[in-house]
Short mmCIF file of C-alpha atoms in Angstrom, two decimals:
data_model
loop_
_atom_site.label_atom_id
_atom_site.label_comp_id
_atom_site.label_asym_id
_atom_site.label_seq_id
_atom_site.Cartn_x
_atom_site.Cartn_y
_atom_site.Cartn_z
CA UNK A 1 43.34 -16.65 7.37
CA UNK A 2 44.95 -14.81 4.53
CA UNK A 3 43.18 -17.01 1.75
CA UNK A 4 39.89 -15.23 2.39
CA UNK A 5 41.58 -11.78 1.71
CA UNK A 6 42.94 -13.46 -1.71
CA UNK A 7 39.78 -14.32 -3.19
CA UNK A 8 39.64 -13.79 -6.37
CA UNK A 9 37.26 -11.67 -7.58
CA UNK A 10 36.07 -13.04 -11.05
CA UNK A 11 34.71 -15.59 -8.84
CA UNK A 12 32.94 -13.78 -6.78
CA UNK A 13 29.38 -14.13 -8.29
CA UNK A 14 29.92 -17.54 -9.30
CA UNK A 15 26.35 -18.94 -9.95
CA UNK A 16 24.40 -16.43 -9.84
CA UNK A 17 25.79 -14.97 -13.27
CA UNK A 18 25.31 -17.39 -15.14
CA UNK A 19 21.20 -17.66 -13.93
CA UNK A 20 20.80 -13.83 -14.55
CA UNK A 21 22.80 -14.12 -18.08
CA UNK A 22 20.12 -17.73 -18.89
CA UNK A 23 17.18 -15.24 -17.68
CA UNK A 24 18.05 -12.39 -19.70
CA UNK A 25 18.67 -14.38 -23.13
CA UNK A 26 15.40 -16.22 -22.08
CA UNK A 27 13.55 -13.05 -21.56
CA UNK A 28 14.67 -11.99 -25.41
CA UNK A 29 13.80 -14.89 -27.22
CA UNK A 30 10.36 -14.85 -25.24
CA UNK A 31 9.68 -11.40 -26.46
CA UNK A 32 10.25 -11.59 -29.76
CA UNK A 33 8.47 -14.71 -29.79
CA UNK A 34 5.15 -13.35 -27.90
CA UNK A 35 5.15 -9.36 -28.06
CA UNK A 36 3.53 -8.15 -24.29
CA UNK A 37 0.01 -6.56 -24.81
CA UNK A 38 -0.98 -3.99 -22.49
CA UNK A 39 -4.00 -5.12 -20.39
CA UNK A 40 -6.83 -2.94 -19.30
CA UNK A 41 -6.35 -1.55 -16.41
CA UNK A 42 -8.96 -1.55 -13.88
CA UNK A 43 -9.34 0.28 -10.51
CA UNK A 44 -12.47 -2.25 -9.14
CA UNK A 45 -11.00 -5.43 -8.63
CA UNK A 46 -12.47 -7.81 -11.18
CA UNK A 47 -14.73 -11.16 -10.30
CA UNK A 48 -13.68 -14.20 -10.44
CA UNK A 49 -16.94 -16.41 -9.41
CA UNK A 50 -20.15 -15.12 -9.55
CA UNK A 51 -22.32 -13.75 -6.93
CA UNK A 52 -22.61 -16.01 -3.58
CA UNK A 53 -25.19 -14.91 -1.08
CA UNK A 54 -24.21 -14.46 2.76
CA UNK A 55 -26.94 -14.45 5.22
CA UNK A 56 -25.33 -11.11 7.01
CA UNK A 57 -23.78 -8.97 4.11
CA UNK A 58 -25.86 -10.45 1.01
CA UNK A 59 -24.22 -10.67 -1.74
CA UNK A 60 -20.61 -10.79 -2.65
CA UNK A 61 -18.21 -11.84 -5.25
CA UNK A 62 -15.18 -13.67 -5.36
CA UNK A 63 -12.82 -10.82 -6.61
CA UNK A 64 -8.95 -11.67 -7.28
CA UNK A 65 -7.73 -8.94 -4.34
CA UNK A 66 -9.74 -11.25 -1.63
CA UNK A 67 -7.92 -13.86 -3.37
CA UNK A 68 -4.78 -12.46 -2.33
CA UNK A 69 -6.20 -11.51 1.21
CA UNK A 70 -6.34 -15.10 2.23
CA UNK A 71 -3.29 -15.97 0.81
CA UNK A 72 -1.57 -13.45 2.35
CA UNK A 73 -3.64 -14.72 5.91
CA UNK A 74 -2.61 -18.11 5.08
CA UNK A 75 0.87 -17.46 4.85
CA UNK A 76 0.69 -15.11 8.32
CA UNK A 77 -0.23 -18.48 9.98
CA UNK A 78 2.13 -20.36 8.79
CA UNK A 79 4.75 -17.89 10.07
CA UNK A 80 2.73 -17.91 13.28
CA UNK A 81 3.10 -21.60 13.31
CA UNK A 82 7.02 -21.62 12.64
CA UNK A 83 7.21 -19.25 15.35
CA UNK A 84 5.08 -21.40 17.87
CA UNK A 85 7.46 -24.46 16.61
CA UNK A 86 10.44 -22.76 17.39
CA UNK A 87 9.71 -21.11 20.84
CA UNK A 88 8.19 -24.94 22.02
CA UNK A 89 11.89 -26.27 22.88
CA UNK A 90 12.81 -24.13 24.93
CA UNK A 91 15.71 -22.95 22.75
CA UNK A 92 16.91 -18.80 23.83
CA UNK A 93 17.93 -18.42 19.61
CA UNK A 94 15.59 -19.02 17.49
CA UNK A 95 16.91 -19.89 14.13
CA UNK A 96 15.38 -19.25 10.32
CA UNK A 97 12.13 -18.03 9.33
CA UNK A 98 11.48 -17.66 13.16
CA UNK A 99 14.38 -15.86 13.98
CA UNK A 100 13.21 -13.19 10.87
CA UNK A 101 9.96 -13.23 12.27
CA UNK A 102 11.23 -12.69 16.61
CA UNK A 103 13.21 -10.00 14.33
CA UNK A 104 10.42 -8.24 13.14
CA UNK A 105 8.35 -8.30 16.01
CA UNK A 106 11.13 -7.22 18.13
CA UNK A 107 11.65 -3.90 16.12
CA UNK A 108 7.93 -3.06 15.90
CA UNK A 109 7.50 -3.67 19.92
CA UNK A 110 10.24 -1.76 20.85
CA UNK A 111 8.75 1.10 18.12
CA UNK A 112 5.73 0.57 20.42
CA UNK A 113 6.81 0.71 23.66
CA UNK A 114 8.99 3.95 22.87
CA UNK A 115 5.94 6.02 21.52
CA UNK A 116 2.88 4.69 23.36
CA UNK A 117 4.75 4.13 27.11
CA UNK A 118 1.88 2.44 29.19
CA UNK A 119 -0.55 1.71 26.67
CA UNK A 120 1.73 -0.26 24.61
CA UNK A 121 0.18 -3.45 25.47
CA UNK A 122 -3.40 -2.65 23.82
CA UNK A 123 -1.64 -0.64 20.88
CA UNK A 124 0.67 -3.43 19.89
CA UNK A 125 -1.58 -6.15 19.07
CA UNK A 126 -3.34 -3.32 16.07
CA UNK A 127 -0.28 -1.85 15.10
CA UNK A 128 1.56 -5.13 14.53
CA UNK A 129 -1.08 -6.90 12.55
CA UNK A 130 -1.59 -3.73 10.57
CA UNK A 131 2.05 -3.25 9.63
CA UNK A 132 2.40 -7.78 8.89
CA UNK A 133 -0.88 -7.56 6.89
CA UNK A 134 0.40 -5.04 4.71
CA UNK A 135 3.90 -5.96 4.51
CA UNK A 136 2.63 -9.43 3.26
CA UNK A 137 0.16 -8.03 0.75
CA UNK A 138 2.70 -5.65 -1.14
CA UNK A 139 5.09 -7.78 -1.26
CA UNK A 140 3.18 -10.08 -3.10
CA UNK A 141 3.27 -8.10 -5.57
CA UNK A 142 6.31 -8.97 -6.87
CA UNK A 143 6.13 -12.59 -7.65
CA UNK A 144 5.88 -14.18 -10.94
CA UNK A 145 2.20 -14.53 -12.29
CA UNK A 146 0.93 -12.37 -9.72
CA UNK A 147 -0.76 -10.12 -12.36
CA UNK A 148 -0.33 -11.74 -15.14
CA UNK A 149 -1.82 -15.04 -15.08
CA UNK A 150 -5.35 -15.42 -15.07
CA UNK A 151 -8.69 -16.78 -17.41
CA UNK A 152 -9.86 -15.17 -20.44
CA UNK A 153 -13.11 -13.36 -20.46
CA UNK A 154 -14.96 -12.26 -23.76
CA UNK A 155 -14.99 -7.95 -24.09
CA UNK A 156 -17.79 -6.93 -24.46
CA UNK A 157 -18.89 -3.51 -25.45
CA UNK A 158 -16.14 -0.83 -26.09
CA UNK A 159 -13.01 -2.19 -24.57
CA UNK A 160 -10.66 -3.71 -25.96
CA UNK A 161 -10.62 -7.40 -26.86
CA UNK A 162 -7.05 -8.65 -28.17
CA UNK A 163 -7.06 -12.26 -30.57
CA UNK A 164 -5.74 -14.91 -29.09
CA UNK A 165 -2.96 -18.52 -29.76
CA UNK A 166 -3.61 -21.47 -27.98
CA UNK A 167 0.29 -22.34 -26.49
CA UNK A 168 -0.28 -25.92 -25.26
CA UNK A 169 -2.56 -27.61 -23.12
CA UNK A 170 -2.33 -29.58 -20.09
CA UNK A 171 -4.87 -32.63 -21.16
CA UNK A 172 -7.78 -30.82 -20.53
CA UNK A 173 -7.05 -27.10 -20.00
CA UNK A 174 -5.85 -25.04 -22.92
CA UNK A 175 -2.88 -22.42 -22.01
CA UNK A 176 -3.40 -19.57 -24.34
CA UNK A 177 -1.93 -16.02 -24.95
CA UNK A 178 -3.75 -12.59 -25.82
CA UNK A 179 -1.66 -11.15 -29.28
CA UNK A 180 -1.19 -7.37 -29.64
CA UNK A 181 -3.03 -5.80 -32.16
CA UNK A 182 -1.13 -4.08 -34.61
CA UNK A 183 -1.05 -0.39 -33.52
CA UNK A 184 -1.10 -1.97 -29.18
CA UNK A 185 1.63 -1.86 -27.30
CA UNK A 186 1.97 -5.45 -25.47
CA UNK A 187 3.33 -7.04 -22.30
CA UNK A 188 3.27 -10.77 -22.16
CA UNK A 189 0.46 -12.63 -20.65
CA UNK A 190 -0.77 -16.38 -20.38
CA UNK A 191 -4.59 -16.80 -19.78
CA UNK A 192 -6.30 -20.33 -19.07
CA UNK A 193 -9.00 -20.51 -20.94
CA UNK A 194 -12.13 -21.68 -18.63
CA UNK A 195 -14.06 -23.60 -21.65
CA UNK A 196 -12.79 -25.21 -24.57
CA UNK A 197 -14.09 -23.79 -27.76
CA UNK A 198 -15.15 -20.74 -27.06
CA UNK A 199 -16.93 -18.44 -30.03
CA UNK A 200 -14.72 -15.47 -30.35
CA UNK A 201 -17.00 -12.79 -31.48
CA UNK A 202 -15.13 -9.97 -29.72
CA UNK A 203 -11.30 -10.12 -28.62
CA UNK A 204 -10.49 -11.44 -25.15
CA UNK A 205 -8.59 -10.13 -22.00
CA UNK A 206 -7.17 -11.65 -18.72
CA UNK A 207 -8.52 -11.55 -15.50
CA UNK A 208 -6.02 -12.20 -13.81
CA UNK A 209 -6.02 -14.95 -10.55
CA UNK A 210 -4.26 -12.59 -8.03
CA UNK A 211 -4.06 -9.04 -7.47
CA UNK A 212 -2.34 -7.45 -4.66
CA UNK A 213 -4.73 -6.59 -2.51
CA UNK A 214 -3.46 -3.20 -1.59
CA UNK A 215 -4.54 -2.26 -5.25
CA UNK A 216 -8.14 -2.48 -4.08
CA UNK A 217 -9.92 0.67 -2.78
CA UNK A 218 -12.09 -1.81 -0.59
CA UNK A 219 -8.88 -3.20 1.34
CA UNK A 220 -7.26 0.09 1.85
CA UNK A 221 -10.61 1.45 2.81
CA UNK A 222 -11.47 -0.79 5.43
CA UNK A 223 -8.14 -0.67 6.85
CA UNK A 224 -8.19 2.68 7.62
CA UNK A 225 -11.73 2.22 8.68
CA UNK A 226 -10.54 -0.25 11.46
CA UNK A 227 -7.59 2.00 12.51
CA UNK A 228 -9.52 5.36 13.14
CA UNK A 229 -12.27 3.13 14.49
CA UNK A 230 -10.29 1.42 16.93
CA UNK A 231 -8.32 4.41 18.05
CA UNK A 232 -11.22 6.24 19.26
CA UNK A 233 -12.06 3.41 20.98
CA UNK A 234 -8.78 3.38 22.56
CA UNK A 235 -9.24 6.94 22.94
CA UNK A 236 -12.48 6.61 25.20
CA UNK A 237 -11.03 3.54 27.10
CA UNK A 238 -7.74 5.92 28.17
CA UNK A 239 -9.59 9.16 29.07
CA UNK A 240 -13.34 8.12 29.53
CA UNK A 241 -16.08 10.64 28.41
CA UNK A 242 -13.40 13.02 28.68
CA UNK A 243 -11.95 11.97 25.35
CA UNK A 244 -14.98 13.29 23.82
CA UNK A 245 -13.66 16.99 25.35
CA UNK A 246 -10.94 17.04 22.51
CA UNK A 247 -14.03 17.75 19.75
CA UNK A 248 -16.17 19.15 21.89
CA UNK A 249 -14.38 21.95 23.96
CA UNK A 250 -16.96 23.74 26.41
CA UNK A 251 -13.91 23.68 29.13
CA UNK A 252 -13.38 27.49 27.99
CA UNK A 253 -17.04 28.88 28.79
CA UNK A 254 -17.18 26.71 32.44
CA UNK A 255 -13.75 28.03 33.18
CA UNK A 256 -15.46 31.70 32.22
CA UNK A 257 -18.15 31.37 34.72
CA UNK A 258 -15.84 31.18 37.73
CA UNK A 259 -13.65 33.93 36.91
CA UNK A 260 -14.07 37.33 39.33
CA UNK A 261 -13.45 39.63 35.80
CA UNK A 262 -14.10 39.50 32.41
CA UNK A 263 -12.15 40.97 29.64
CA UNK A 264 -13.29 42.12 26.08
CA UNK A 265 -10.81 39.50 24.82
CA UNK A 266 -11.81 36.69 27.14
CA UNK A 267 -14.59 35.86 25.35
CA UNK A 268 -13.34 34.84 22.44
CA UNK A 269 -11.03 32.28 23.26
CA UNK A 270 -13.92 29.86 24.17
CA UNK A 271 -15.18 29.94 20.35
CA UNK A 272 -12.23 29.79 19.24
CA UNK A 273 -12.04 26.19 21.46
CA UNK A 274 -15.08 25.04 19.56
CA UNK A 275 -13.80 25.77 15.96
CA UNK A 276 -10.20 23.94 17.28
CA UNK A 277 -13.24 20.94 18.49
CA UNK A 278 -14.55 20.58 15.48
CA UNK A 279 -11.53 20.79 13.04
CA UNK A 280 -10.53 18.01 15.03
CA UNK A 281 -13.14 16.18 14.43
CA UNK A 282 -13.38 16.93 10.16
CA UNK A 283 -9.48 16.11 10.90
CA UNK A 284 -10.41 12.45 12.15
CA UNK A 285 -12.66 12.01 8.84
CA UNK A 286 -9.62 13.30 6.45
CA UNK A 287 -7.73 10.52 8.13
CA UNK A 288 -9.88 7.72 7.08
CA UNK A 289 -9.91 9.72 3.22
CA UNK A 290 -5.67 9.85 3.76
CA UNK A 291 -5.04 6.55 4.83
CA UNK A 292 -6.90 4.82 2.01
CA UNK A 293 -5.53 6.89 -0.49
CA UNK A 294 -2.07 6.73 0.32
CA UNK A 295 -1.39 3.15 0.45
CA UNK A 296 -4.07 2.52 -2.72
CA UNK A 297 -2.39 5.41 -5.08
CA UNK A 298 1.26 3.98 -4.26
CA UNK A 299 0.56 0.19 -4.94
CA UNK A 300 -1.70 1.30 -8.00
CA UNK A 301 0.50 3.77 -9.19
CA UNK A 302 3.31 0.90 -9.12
CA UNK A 303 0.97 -2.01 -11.25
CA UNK A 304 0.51 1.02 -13.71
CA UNK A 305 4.16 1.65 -14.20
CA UNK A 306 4.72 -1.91 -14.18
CA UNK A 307 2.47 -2.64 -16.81
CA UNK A 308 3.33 0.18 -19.11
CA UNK A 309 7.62 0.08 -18.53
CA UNK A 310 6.63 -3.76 -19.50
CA UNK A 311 5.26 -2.75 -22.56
CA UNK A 312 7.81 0.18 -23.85
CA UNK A 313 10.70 -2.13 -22.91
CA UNK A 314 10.33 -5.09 -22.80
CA UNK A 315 13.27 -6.33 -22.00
CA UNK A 316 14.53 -6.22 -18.49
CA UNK A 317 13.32 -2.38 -17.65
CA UNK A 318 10.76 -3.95 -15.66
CA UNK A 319 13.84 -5.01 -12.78
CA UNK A 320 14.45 -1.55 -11.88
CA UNK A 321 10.91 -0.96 -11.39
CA UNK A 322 10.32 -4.40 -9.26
CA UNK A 323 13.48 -2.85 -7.33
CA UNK A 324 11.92 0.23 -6.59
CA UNK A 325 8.43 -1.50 -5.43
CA UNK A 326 10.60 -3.91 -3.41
CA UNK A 327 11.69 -0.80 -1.36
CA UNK A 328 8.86 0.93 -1.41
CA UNK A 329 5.75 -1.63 0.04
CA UNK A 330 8.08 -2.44 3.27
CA UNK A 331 8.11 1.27 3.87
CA UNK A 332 4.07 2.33 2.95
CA UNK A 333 3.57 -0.99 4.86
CA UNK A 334 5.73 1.11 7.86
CA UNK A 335 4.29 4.43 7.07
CA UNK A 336 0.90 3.26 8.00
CA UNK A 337 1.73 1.03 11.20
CA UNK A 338 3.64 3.81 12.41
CA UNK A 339 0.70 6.78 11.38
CA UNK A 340 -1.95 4.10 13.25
CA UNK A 341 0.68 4.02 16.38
CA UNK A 342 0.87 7.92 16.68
CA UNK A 343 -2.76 8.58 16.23
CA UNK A 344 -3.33 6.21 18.90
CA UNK A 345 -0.90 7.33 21.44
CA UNK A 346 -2.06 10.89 20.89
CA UNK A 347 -5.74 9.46 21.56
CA UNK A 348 -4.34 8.18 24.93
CA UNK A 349 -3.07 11.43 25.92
CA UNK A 350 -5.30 14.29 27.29
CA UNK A 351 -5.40 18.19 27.33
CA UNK A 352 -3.15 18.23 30.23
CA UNK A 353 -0.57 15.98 29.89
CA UNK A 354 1.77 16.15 26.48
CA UNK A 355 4.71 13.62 27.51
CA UNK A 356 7.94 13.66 25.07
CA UNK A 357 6.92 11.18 22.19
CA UNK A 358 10.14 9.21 21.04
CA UNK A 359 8.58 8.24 17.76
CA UNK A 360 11.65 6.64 16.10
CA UNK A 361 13.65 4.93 18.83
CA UNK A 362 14.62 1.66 17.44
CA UNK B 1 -21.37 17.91 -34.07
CA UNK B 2 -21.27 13.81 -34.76
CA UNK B 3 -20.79 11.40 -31.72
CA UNK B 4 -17.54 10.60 -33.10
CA UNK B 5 -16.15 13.88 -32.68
CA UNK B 6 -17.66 14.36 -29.59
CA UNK B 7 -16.21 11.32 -28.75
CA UNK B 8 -12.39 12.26 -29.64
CA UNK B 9 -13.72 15.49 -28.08
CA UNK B 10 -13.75 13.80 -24.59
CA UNK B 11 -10.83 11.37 -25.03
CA UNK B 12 -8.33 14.44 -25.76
CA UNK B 13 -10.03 16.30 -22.82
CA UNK B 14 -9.46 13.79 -20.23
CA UNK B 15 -5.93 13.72 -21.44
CA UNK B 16 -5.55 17.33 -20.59
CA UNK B 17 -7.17 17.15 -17.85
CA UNK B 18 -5.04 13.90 -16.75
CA UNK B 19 -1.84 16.31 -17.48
CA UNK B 20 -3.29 19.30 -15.62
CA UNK B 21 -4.02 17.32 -12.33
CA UNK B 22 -0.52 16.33 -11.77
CA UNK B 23 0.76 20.04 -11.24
CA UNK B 24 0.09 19.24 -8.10
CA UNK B 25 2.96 16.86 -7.29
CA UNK B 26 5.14 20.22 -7.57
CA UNK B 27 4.24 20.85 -4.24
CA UNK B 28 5.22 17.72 -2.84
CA UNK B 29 8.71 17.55 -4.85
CA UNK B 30 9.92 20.90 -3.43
CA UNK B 31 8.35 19.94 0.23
CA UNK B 32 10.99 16.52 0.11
CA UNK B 33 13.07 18.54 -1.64
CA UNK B 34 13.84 20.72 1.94
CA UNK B 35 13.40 17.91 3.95
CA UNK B 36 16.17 16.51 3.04
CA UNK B 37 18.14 19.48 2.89
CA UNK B 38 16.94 19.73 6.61
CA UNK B 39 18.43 16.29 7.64
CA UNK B 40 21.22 16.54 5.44
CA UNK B 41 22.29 19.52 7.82
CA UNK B 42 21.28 17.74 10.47
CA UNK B 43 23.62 14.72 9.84
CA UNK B 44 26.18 17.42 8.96
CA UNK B 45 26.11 18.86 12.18
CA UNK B 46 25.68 15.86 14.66
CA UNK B 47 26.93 12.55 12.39
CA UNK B 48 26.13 10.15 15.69
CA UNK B 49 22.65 11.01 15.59
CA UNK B 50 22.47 9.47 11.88
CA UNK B 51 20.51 6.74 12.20
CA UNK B 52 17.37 8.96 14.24
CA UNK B 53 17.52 11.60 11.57
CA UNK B 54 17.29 9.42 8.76
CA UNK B 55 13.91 7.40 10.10
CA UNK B 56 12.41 10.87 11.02
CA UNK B 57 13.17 12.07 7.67
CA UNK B 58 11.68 9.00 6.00
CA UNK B 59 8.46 9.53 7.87
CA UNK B 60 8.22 13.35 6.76
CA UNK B 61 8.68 11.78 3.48
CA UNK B 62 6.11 9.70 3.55
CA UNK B 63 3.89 12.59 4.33
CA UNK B 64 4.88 14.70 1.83
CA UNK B 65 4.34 12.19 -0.46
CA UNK B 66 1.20 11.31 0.10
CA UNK B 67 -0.07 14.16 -1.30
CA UNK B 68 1.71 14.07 -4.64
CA UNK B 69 -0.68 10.84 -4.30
CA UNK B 70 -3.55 11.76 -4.05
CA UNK B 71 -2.83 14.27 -7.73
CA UNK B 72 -1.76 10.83 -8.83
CA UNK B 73 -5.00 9.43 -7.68
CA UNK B 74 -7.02 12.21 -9.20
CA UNK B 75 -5.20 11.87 -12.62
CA UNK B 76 -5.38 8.16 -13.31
CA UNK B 77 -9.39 8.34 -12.36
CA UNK B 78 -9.51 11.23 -14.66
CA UNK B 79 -8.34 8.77 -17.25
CA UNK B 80 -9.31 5.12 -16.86
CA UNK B 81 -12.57 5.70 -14.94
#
């Protein structure tokens, strides 16, 4: 049909304009009306409820990255459930959500089967929930009130405390904003205050309700934690006791022992087996210390640079930088699936054997 | 000398100090800096094979990366911790 070619193009964006035009002239008149205040930024996640005591691991606190966590499990299940909806009739094309979701999993199993060949079918279930969990989690990131809304706490001691304006209230609960002080710089943020009537001795921050949980050393950490973990265990289930050969090399003095002559030089190599061993093994540890630092610096990094574009310029500055994060937690989220996958398919592989590793055959 | 000057004493210190630990994300700039003057000839010199070189490349990336990172890492815990 020639009509399509004839579109014309000053209607091409049609609706969407005129939302991103209402946003932006919103967005000014907000600003000038509330300045943004630069929060304090915080590399422990911050409580929300106060210490609950768990027979095994004693005491914890509610902190706004588990928060996220179990949203971000929570929302997981419901794609699992979509999924489960969809496959039930017996229908080859899945449509929607599901057909995103067969998408995804598609891609990651083939990246699977490519790299790890037989052993695909223990390293998927890891890899897969590794590279969803994370995906989920810094993306969330990037939704309205993620960081921003939260309850007021009083500061105490030396940090900063800003004043604060009561905005409205919703019959009982009292919507209120933290106000720059004069020489602060300020991004905009709504706090709920918990109690009504509250003596302000010192000025008052957020704590904000959600925090993406790949902001939080603890998440990052245990992550990692799980993925060396489980790929020594996958290691040792491959190769048997032999896996343990790769750190501790005595192969070179046994094969010594049976040979008819012995250089000068031979007997070196069979140290120099042990050293390899045991870099390997400091090499495992600086894998746990990469992982978690990797995916905690980017996020962080990110919130920080949020935070502070937000307050320099107010206006609309921050959408290059939501752009930016948009690209980059997919691929961290991809980076450490696919660092989890190699490790483990090396695990799987002995001295003897080094098969061609496809690692990027989509 | 008073706890207040010691006190501005520290606060300008960490700032330096902040500033001094991200030298190290030279490294890392001039490491993605050749890998992608690697895949760029790469591309150059075999165009169907595209799409493999570009995921490798992002990858490398990602490794190089990480270690600008971790100066990243040390700086902001230099200065909010």
């Amino acid at each position: 049909m020639e009509h399509t070619e004839d579109k014309p193009t000053s209607n091409r964006f049609g609706f969407h304009r005129w939302l991103v035009i209402v946003l932006l002239v919103g967005n000014i008149f907000a600003v000038s009306a509330i300045s943004p205040v630069l929060p304090a930024v915080s590399i422990a996640p911050e409580h929300l409820s106060g210490p609950y005591q768990l027979p095994l691991v004693g005491e914890i606190y509610l902190t706004n990255t588990i928060v996220n966590t179990l949203l971000a499990d929570l929302i997981l299940l419901i794609f699992a459930l979509l999924v489960y909806r969809g496959t039930r009739g017996g229908t080859m094309i899945l449509e929607g959500l599901a057909g995103v979701m067969e998408m995804l999993i598609d891609a990651i199993h083939s990246l699977t089967e490519s790299t790890a060949g037989r052993w695909a079918r223990q390293i998927f279930p890891w890899v897969a929930t590794i590279i969803l969990l994370v995906l989920v989690v810094n993306l969330s990131k990037l939704f309205p009130g993620v960081e921003s809304i939260g309850i007021l706490h009083e500061v105490h001691g030396e940090e900063e405390g800003y004043p604060t304006q009561t905005l409205f209230s919703l019959g009982d609960l009292e919507v209120t904003t933290i106000l720059p002080d004069e020489p602060a710089g300020v991004p905009e943020e709504m706090g709920e205050v918990g109690e009504a009537g509250a003596e302000e001795a010192h000025g008052y921050g957020v704590i904000p309700f959600i925090r993406p949980a790949s902001t939080d050393l603890n998440f990052t950490a245990g992550l990692a934690l799980v993925s060396v973990v489980v790929t020594q265990i996958i290691g040792l289930r491959a190769l048997g006791l032999g896996y343990l050969s790769k750190f501790f090399d005595f192969g070179g003095f046994v094969n010594l022992w049976r040979r008819p002559k012995i250089g000068a030089f031979d007997l070196i190599f069979p140290f120099l087996d042990i050293l390899v061993g045991l870099l390997e093994l400091v090499a495992e540890i600086a894998k746990i210390i990469s992982f978690s630092f990797r995916l905690f610096g980017v996020m962080f990094a990110g919130t920080i640079l949020l935070f502070f574009i937000g307050t320099l310029v107010p206006v609309f500055a921050q959408t290059g930088i939501l752009l930016f994060e948009l690209m980059i937690g997919p691929i961290q989220a991809l980076i450490f699936g696919m660092l989890t996958l190699i490790f483990m398919t090396i695990a799987t592989q002995g001295h003897g054997d080094h098969e061609e590793e496809g690692a990027a055959a989509h | 000398m008073t706890p207040e000057v010691a006190a501005i004493l520290v606060d300008g210190l960490k700032f330096l100090g902040a500033g001094l630990a991200m030298i190290g994300t030279l490294g890392a700039g001039l490491g993605i800096g050749i890998l992608g003057s690697g895949a760029m000839q790469g591309i150059a010199r075999n165009p169907d094979a595209a799409g493999t070189i570009q995921i490798n490349m992002i990858l490398a990336i990602a490794f190089a990366e990480a270690v600008a990172i971790y100066a990243l890492v040390v700086a902001i815990l230099i200065l909010f911790v």
